[in-house]
Amino acid sequence: MAALGSPLRTLRGLLRELRHAGGRAGRPYRDTPAYQHVIAAFRANRVTSEQLCRAQQELHFQAATYLCLLRSVREHEALHQEYHGRGERSPEEVAGLVGFRLPQQPGGKG
Amino acid sequence: ERKRFYQNVSISQGEGGFEINLDHRKLKTPQAKLFTVPSEALAIAVATEWDSQKDTIKFYTMHLTTLCNTALDNPTQRSKMQLIRAAVKFLETDTVCYRVEEPPALAELQKNEWDPIVAWAEERYNVAIGSSTSILGPNIPASTKDTFVSHLASYNMWALQGIEYIITQLKSLILSMGVIDRHITVEKAVLLSRLEEEYQIQRWGNVEWAHDYDLCELRARAAAGTLFVHLCSESSTVKHKLLQD
């Protein structure tokens, strides 16, 4: 079984990611289906005395995987906005980078 | 790029499964089929993808939606057997079996990090795989391929689309089985898949706008694929445990 760490930590991380992801204007993130589902799933699996309960481990792995997905998508998008968000430079801007100006060609390009 | 044109995202249960509603409109696939998924948890996750779009819809971040669309439309029109064969064929060029001889530090790193996962797969599936430094890659026995073919045949079509997706992302059948069997986490599988990159980064330095960008994207895709496979292959019945008073 994969080394997953503490289920509580995974749950906390997952709820935090859902807070970033969800909650459109007016609707608090706690009301979203995803939040409700995660909380319910963790609650349902809490009631067991077995340490190595397979269902618990499967749920934990699923939660950890979903956490990885949400976190990675958010981080990727942040990097995208920071480095690739501005699109390409126009030819004028590129010329300006090295101190040139594009020539004026009244008749259009030859 | 499309603007977000809907206020509310909700799910509902239809005849074919769970559907996604964008305001009053039902979500459709690119081929205009009704978007239905077999698992409620998967529907909730897809709905969350749509609900987390801000002003514009960034389809490239919606990996679960993409996977569902692929499963529903099957644009490459492949049969179950074709998917399985494509997946198993990857074993011939599996990343973790394909070793370098130099630099010695990298060869050592590959041995230390990849040998255990190959050994795990060999034991778990009772097959011979091995590794190779030859440019032709490892020589995989036919019996090994047959074992994987019959194992993958036990998955349904949706799960297989997911499995094939993970394999093409991680460039490894072994690492993919590792996450699907919950032997390693997605983060670990991605690390092992990118072992040589990580080695070079340690040596020459990290370039955030390239390395981290690729790392996050691979993690997102691998995690989406893994979650998709698990949600498509579990039974929907909830097993209630006896409460202790």
Short mmCIF file of N, CA and C in Angstrom, two decimals, chain B residues 25-103:
data_model
loop_
_atom_site.label_atom_id
_atom_site.label_comp_id
_atom_site.label_asym_id
_atom_site.label_seq_id
_atom_site.Cartn_x
_atom_site.Cartn_y
_atom_site.Cartn_z
N ARG B 25 -29.12 23.87 -18.92
CA ARG B 25 -28.67 23.10 -20.08
C ARG B 25 -27.93 21.85 -19.62
N LYS B 26 -28.16 20.77 -20.35
CA LYS B 26 -27.43 19.54 -20.06
C LYS B 26 -26.13 19.53 -20.85
N LEU B 27 -25.05 19.16 -20.16
CA LEU B 27 -23.75 19.13 -20.81
C LEU B 27 -23.73 18.03 -21.87
N LYS B 28 -23.09 18.36 -23.02
CA LYS B 28 -22.96 17.38 -24.09
C LYS B 28 -21.47 17.17 -24.39
N THR B 29 -21.17 16.05 -25.04
CA THR B 29 -19.78 15.78 -25.44
C THR B 29 -19.48 16.54 -26.72
N PRO B 30 -18.19 16.60 -27.14
CA PRO B 30 -17.85 17.27 -28.40
C PRO B 30 -18.61 16.71 -29.59
N GLN B 31 -18.98 15.40 -29.52
CA GLN B 31 -19.76 14.82 -30.62
C GLN B 31 -21.26 14.92 -30.36
N ALA B 32 -21.62 15.82 -29.47
CA ALA B 32 -23.02 16.17 -29.19
C ALA B 32 -23.83 15.05 -28.54
N LYS B 33 -23.14 14.06 -27.97
CA LYS B 33 -23.89 13.05 -27.19
C LYS B 33 -24.18 13.62 -25.81
N LEU B 34 -25.21 13.09 -25.16
CA LEU B 34 -25.49 13.50 -23.79
C LEU B 34 -24.36 13.02 -22.88
N PHE B 35 -23.88 13.92 -22.03
CA PHE B 35 -22.76 13.61 -21.15
C PHE B 35 -23.29 12.85 -19.94
N THR B 36 -23.06 11.55 -19.90
CA THR B 36 -23.48 10.77 -18.72
C THR B 36 -22.30 9.96 -18.21
N VAL B 37 -22.18 9.88 -16.89
CA VAL B 37 -21.11 9.10 -16.29
C VAL B 37 -21.71 8.07 -15.33
N PRO B 38 -21.04 6.93 -15.19
CA PRO B 38 -21.60 5.87 -14.37
C PRO B 38 -21.47 6.08 -12.87
N SER B 39 -20.59 6.99 -12.47
CA SER B 39 -20.32 7.12 -11.04
C SER B 39 -20.70 8.50 -10.53
N GLU B 40 -21.39 8.55 -9.39
CA GLU B 40 -21.80 9.84 -8.83
C GLU B 40 -20.60 10.67 -8.42
N ALA B 41 -19.61 10.01 -7.81
CA ALA B 41 -18.42 10.73 -7.37
C ALA B 41 -17.71 11.36 -8.56
N LEU B 42 -17.67 10.62 -9.69
CA LEU B 42 -17.03 11.17 -10.89
C LEU B 42 -17.82 12.37 -11.40
N ALA B 43 -19.16 12.26 -11.37
CA ALA B 43 -19.99 13.38 -11.81
C ALA B 43 -19.74 14.61 -10.94
N ILE B 44 -19.62 14.40 -9.64
CA ILE B 44 -19.36 15.52 -8.73
C ILE B 44 -18.02 16.17 -9.05
N ALA B 45 -17.02 15.33 -9.32
CA ALA B 45 -15.69 15.88 -9.63
C ALA B 45 -15.72 16.66 -10.94
N VAL B 46 -16.44 16.15 -11.93
CA VAL B 46 -16.55 16.86 -13.21
C VAL B 46 -17.28 18.19 -13.00
N ALA B 47 -18.38 18.13 -12.22
CA ALA B 47 -19.13 19.36 -11.92
C ALA B 47 -18.23 20.39 -11.24
N THR B 48 -17.36 19.92 -10.36
CA THR B 48 -16.43 20.82 -9.67
C THR B 48 -15.48 21.47 -10.65
N GLU B 49 -15.03 20.70 -11.67
CA GLU B 49 -14.17 21.29 -12.71
C GLU B 49 -14.88 22.44 -13.40
N TRP B 50 -16.15 22.23 -13.76
CA TRP B 50 -16.90 23.28 -14.45
C TRP B 50 -17.18 24.45 -13.52
N ASP B 51 -17.42 24.15 -12.25
CA ASP B 51 -17.76 25.22 -11.31
C ASP B 51 -16.54 26.06 -10.93
N SER B 52 -15.34 25.49 -11.07
CA SER B 52 -14.16 26.25 -10.68
C SER B 52 -13.62 27.13 -11.79
N GLN B 53 -14.28 27.12 -12.95
CA GLN B 53 -13.88 28.06 -14.01
C GLN B 53 -14.32 29.44 -13.60
N LYS B 54 -13.43 30.41 -13.81
CA LYS B 54 -13.76 31.77 -13.38
C LYS B 54 -14.40 32.53 -14.54
N ASP B 55 -13.68 33.43 -15.20
CA ASP B 55 -14.32 34.21 -16.27
C ASP B 55 -14.33 33.48 -17.59
N THR B 56 -13.22 32.78 -17.88
CA THR B 56 -13.14 32.01 -19.12
C THR B 56 -13.03 30.54 -18.78
N ILE B 57 -13.49 29.72 -19.71
CA ILE B 57 -13.43 28.26 -19.52
C ILE B 57 -12.09 27.77 -20.06
N LYS B 58 -11.30 27.23 -19.17
CA LYS B 58 -9.98 26.74 -19.57
C LYS B 58 -10.05 25.22 -19.69
N PHE B 59 -10.35 24.79 -20.92
CA PHE B 59 -10.56 23.36 -21.12
C PHE B 59 -9.32 22.53 -20.80
N TYR B 60 -8.14 23.14 -20.97
CA TYR B 60 -6.91 22.37 -20.75
C TYR B 60 -6.68 22.03 -19.28
N THR B 61 -7.47 22.64 -18.38
CA THR B 61 -7.36 22.29 -16.97
C THR B 61 -8.39 21.25 -16.56
N MET B 62 -9.30 20.91 -17.47
CA MET B 62 -10.43 20.05 -17.10
C MET B 62 -10.18 18.62 -17.56
N HIS B 63 -9.27 17.97 -16.86
CA HIS B 63 -8.81 16.65 -17.30
C HIS B 63 -9.86 15.57 -17.15
N LEU B 64 -10.65 15.62 -16.08
CA LEU B 64 -11.67 14.59 -15.90
C LEU B 64 -12.75 14.71 -16.97
N THR B 65 -13.14 15.96 -17.27
CA THR B 65 -14.13 16.17 -18.34
C THR B 65 -13.61 15.60 -19.64
N THR B 66 -12.35 15.88 -19.93
CA THR B 66 -11.75 15.38 -21.17
C THR B 66 -11.77 13.86 -21.22
N LEU B 67 -11.42 13.24 -20.09
CA LEU B 67 -11.41 11.77 -20.06
C LEU B 67 -12.81 11.20 -20.28
N CYS B 68 -13.80 11.82 -19.66
CA CYS B 68 -15.19 11.36 -19.85
C CYS B 68 -15.61 11.52 -21.31
N ASN B 69 -15.26 12.65 -21.91
CA ASN B 69 -15.59 12.87 -23.32
C ASN B 69 -14.96 11.81 -24.20
N THR B 70 -13.71 11.47 -23.90
CA THR B 70 -13.03 10.44 -24.69
C THR B 70 -13.73 9.10 -24.53
N ALA B 71 -14.12 8.79 -23.29
CA ALA B 71 -14.79 7.51 -23.06
C ALA B 71 -16.14 7.46 -23.76
N LEU B 72 -16.86 8.58 -23.76
CA LEU B 72 -18.20 8.59 -24.36
C LEU B 72 -18.14 8.62 -25.89
N ASP B 73 -17.21 9.42 -26.45
CA ASP B 73 -17.16 9.57 -27.90
C ASP B 73 -16.27 8.53 -28.57
N ASN B 74 -15.27 8.06 -27.86
CA ASN B 74 -14.28 7.15 -28.42
C ASN B 74 -13.83 7.63 -29.80
N PRO B 75 -13.22 8.82 -29.88
CA PRO B 75 -12.93 9.43 -31.18
C PRO B 75 -11.95 8.62 -32.02
N THR B 76 -11.07 7.86 -31.37
CA THR B 76 -10.14 7.05 -32.15
C THR B 76 -10.76 5.72 -32.54
N GLN B 77 -11.99 5.50 -32.09
CA GLN B 77 -12.78 4.33 -32.49
C GLN B 77 -12.06 3.02 -32.25
N ARG B 78 -11.42 2.90 -31.10
CA ARG B 78 -10.70 1.67 -30.82
C ARG B 78 -11.56 0.72 -30.00
N SER B 79 -11.39 -0.56 -30.28
CA SER B 79 -12.11 -1.57 -29.52
C SER B 79 -11.37 -1.82 -28.21
N LYS B 80 -12.02 -2.59 -27.32
CA LYS B 80 -11.41 -2.90 -26.03
C LYS B 80 -10.07 -3.60 -26.24
N MET B 81 -10.04 -4.54 -27.20
CA MET B 81 -8.81 -5.31 -27.43
C MET B 81 -7.70 -4.41 -27.96
N GLN B 82 -8.07 -3.45 -28.82
CA GLN B 82 -7.06 -2.56 -29.38
C GLN B 82 -6.44 -1.70 -28.28
N LEU B 83 -7.28 -1.24 -27.35
CA LEU B 83 -6.77 -0.45 -26.22
C LEU B 83 -5.81 -1.29 -25.38
N ILE B 84 -6.21 -2.53 -25.10
CA ILE B 84 -5.38 -3.40 -24.26
C ILE B 84 -4.05 -3.66 -24.94
N ARG B 85 -4.09 -3.95 -26.24
CA ARG B 85 -2.84 -4.25 -26.96
C ARG B 85 -1.93 -3.02 -26.97
N ALA B 86 -2.52 -1.84 -27.18
CA ALA B 86 -1.72 -0.61 -27.16
C ALA B 86 -1.06 -0.42 -25.80
N ALA B 87 -1.82 -0.72 -24.74
CA ALA B 87 -1.29 -0.55 -23.39
C ALA B 87 -0.13 -1.52 -23.14
N VAL B 88 -0.33 -2.78 -23.49
CA VAL B 88 0.69 -3.79 -23.20
C VAL B 88 1.92 -3.58 -24.07
N LYS B 89 1.70 -3.06 -25.29
CA LYS B 89 2.84 -2.83 -26.18
C LYS B 89 3.84 -1.86 -25.55
N PHE B 90 3.32 -0.97 -24.71
CA PHE B 90 4.18 0.02 -24.08
C PHE B 90 5.26 -0.62 -23.23
N LEU B 91 4.99 -1.84 -22.79
CA LEU B 91 5.95 -2.52 -21.92
C LEU B 91 7.31 -2.69 -22.62
N GLU B 92 7.27 -2.79 -23.96
CA GLU B 92 8.52 -2.98 -24.70
C GLU B 92 9.44 -1.77 -24.59
N THR B 93 8.86 -0.62 -24.33
CA THR B 93 9.69 0.59 -24.18
C THR B 93 9.41 1.26 -22.85
N ASP B 94 9.07 0.43 -21.88
CA ASP B 94 8.72 0.97 -20.56
C ASP B 94 9.89 1.76 -19.97
N THR B 95 9.57 2.97 -19.50
CA THR B 95 10.61 3.85 -18.97
C THR B 95 11.47 3.16 -17.92
N VAL B 96 10.85 2.46 -16.98
CA VAL B 96 11.61 1.92 -15.86
C VAL B 96 12.45 0.70 -16.24
N CYS B 97 12.25 0.21 -17.48
CA CYS B 97 13.07 -0.93 -17.92
C CYS B 97 14.21 -0.48 -18.82
N TYR B 98 14.14 0.76 -19.23
CA TYR B 98 15.07 1.28 -20.23
C TYR B 98 16.19 2.02 -19.51
N ARG B 99 17.38 1.38 -19.40
CA ARG B 99 18.42 1.94 -18.53
C ARG B 99 19.58 2.54 -19.31
N VAL B 100 20.23 3.52 -18.67
CA VAL B 100 21.46 4.07 -19.26
C VAL B 100 22.66 3.36 -18.64
N GLU B 101 23.81 3.53 -19.31
CA GLU B 101 25.04 3.02 -18.70
C GLU B 101 25.86 4.16 -18.14
N GLU B 102 25.66 5.35 -18.70
CA GLU B 102 26.38 6.50 -18.14
C GLU B 102 25.49 7.72 -18.21
N PRO B 103 25.67 8.72 -17.36
CA PRO B 103 26.70 8.78 -16.32
C PRO B 103 26.44 7.78 -15.20
#
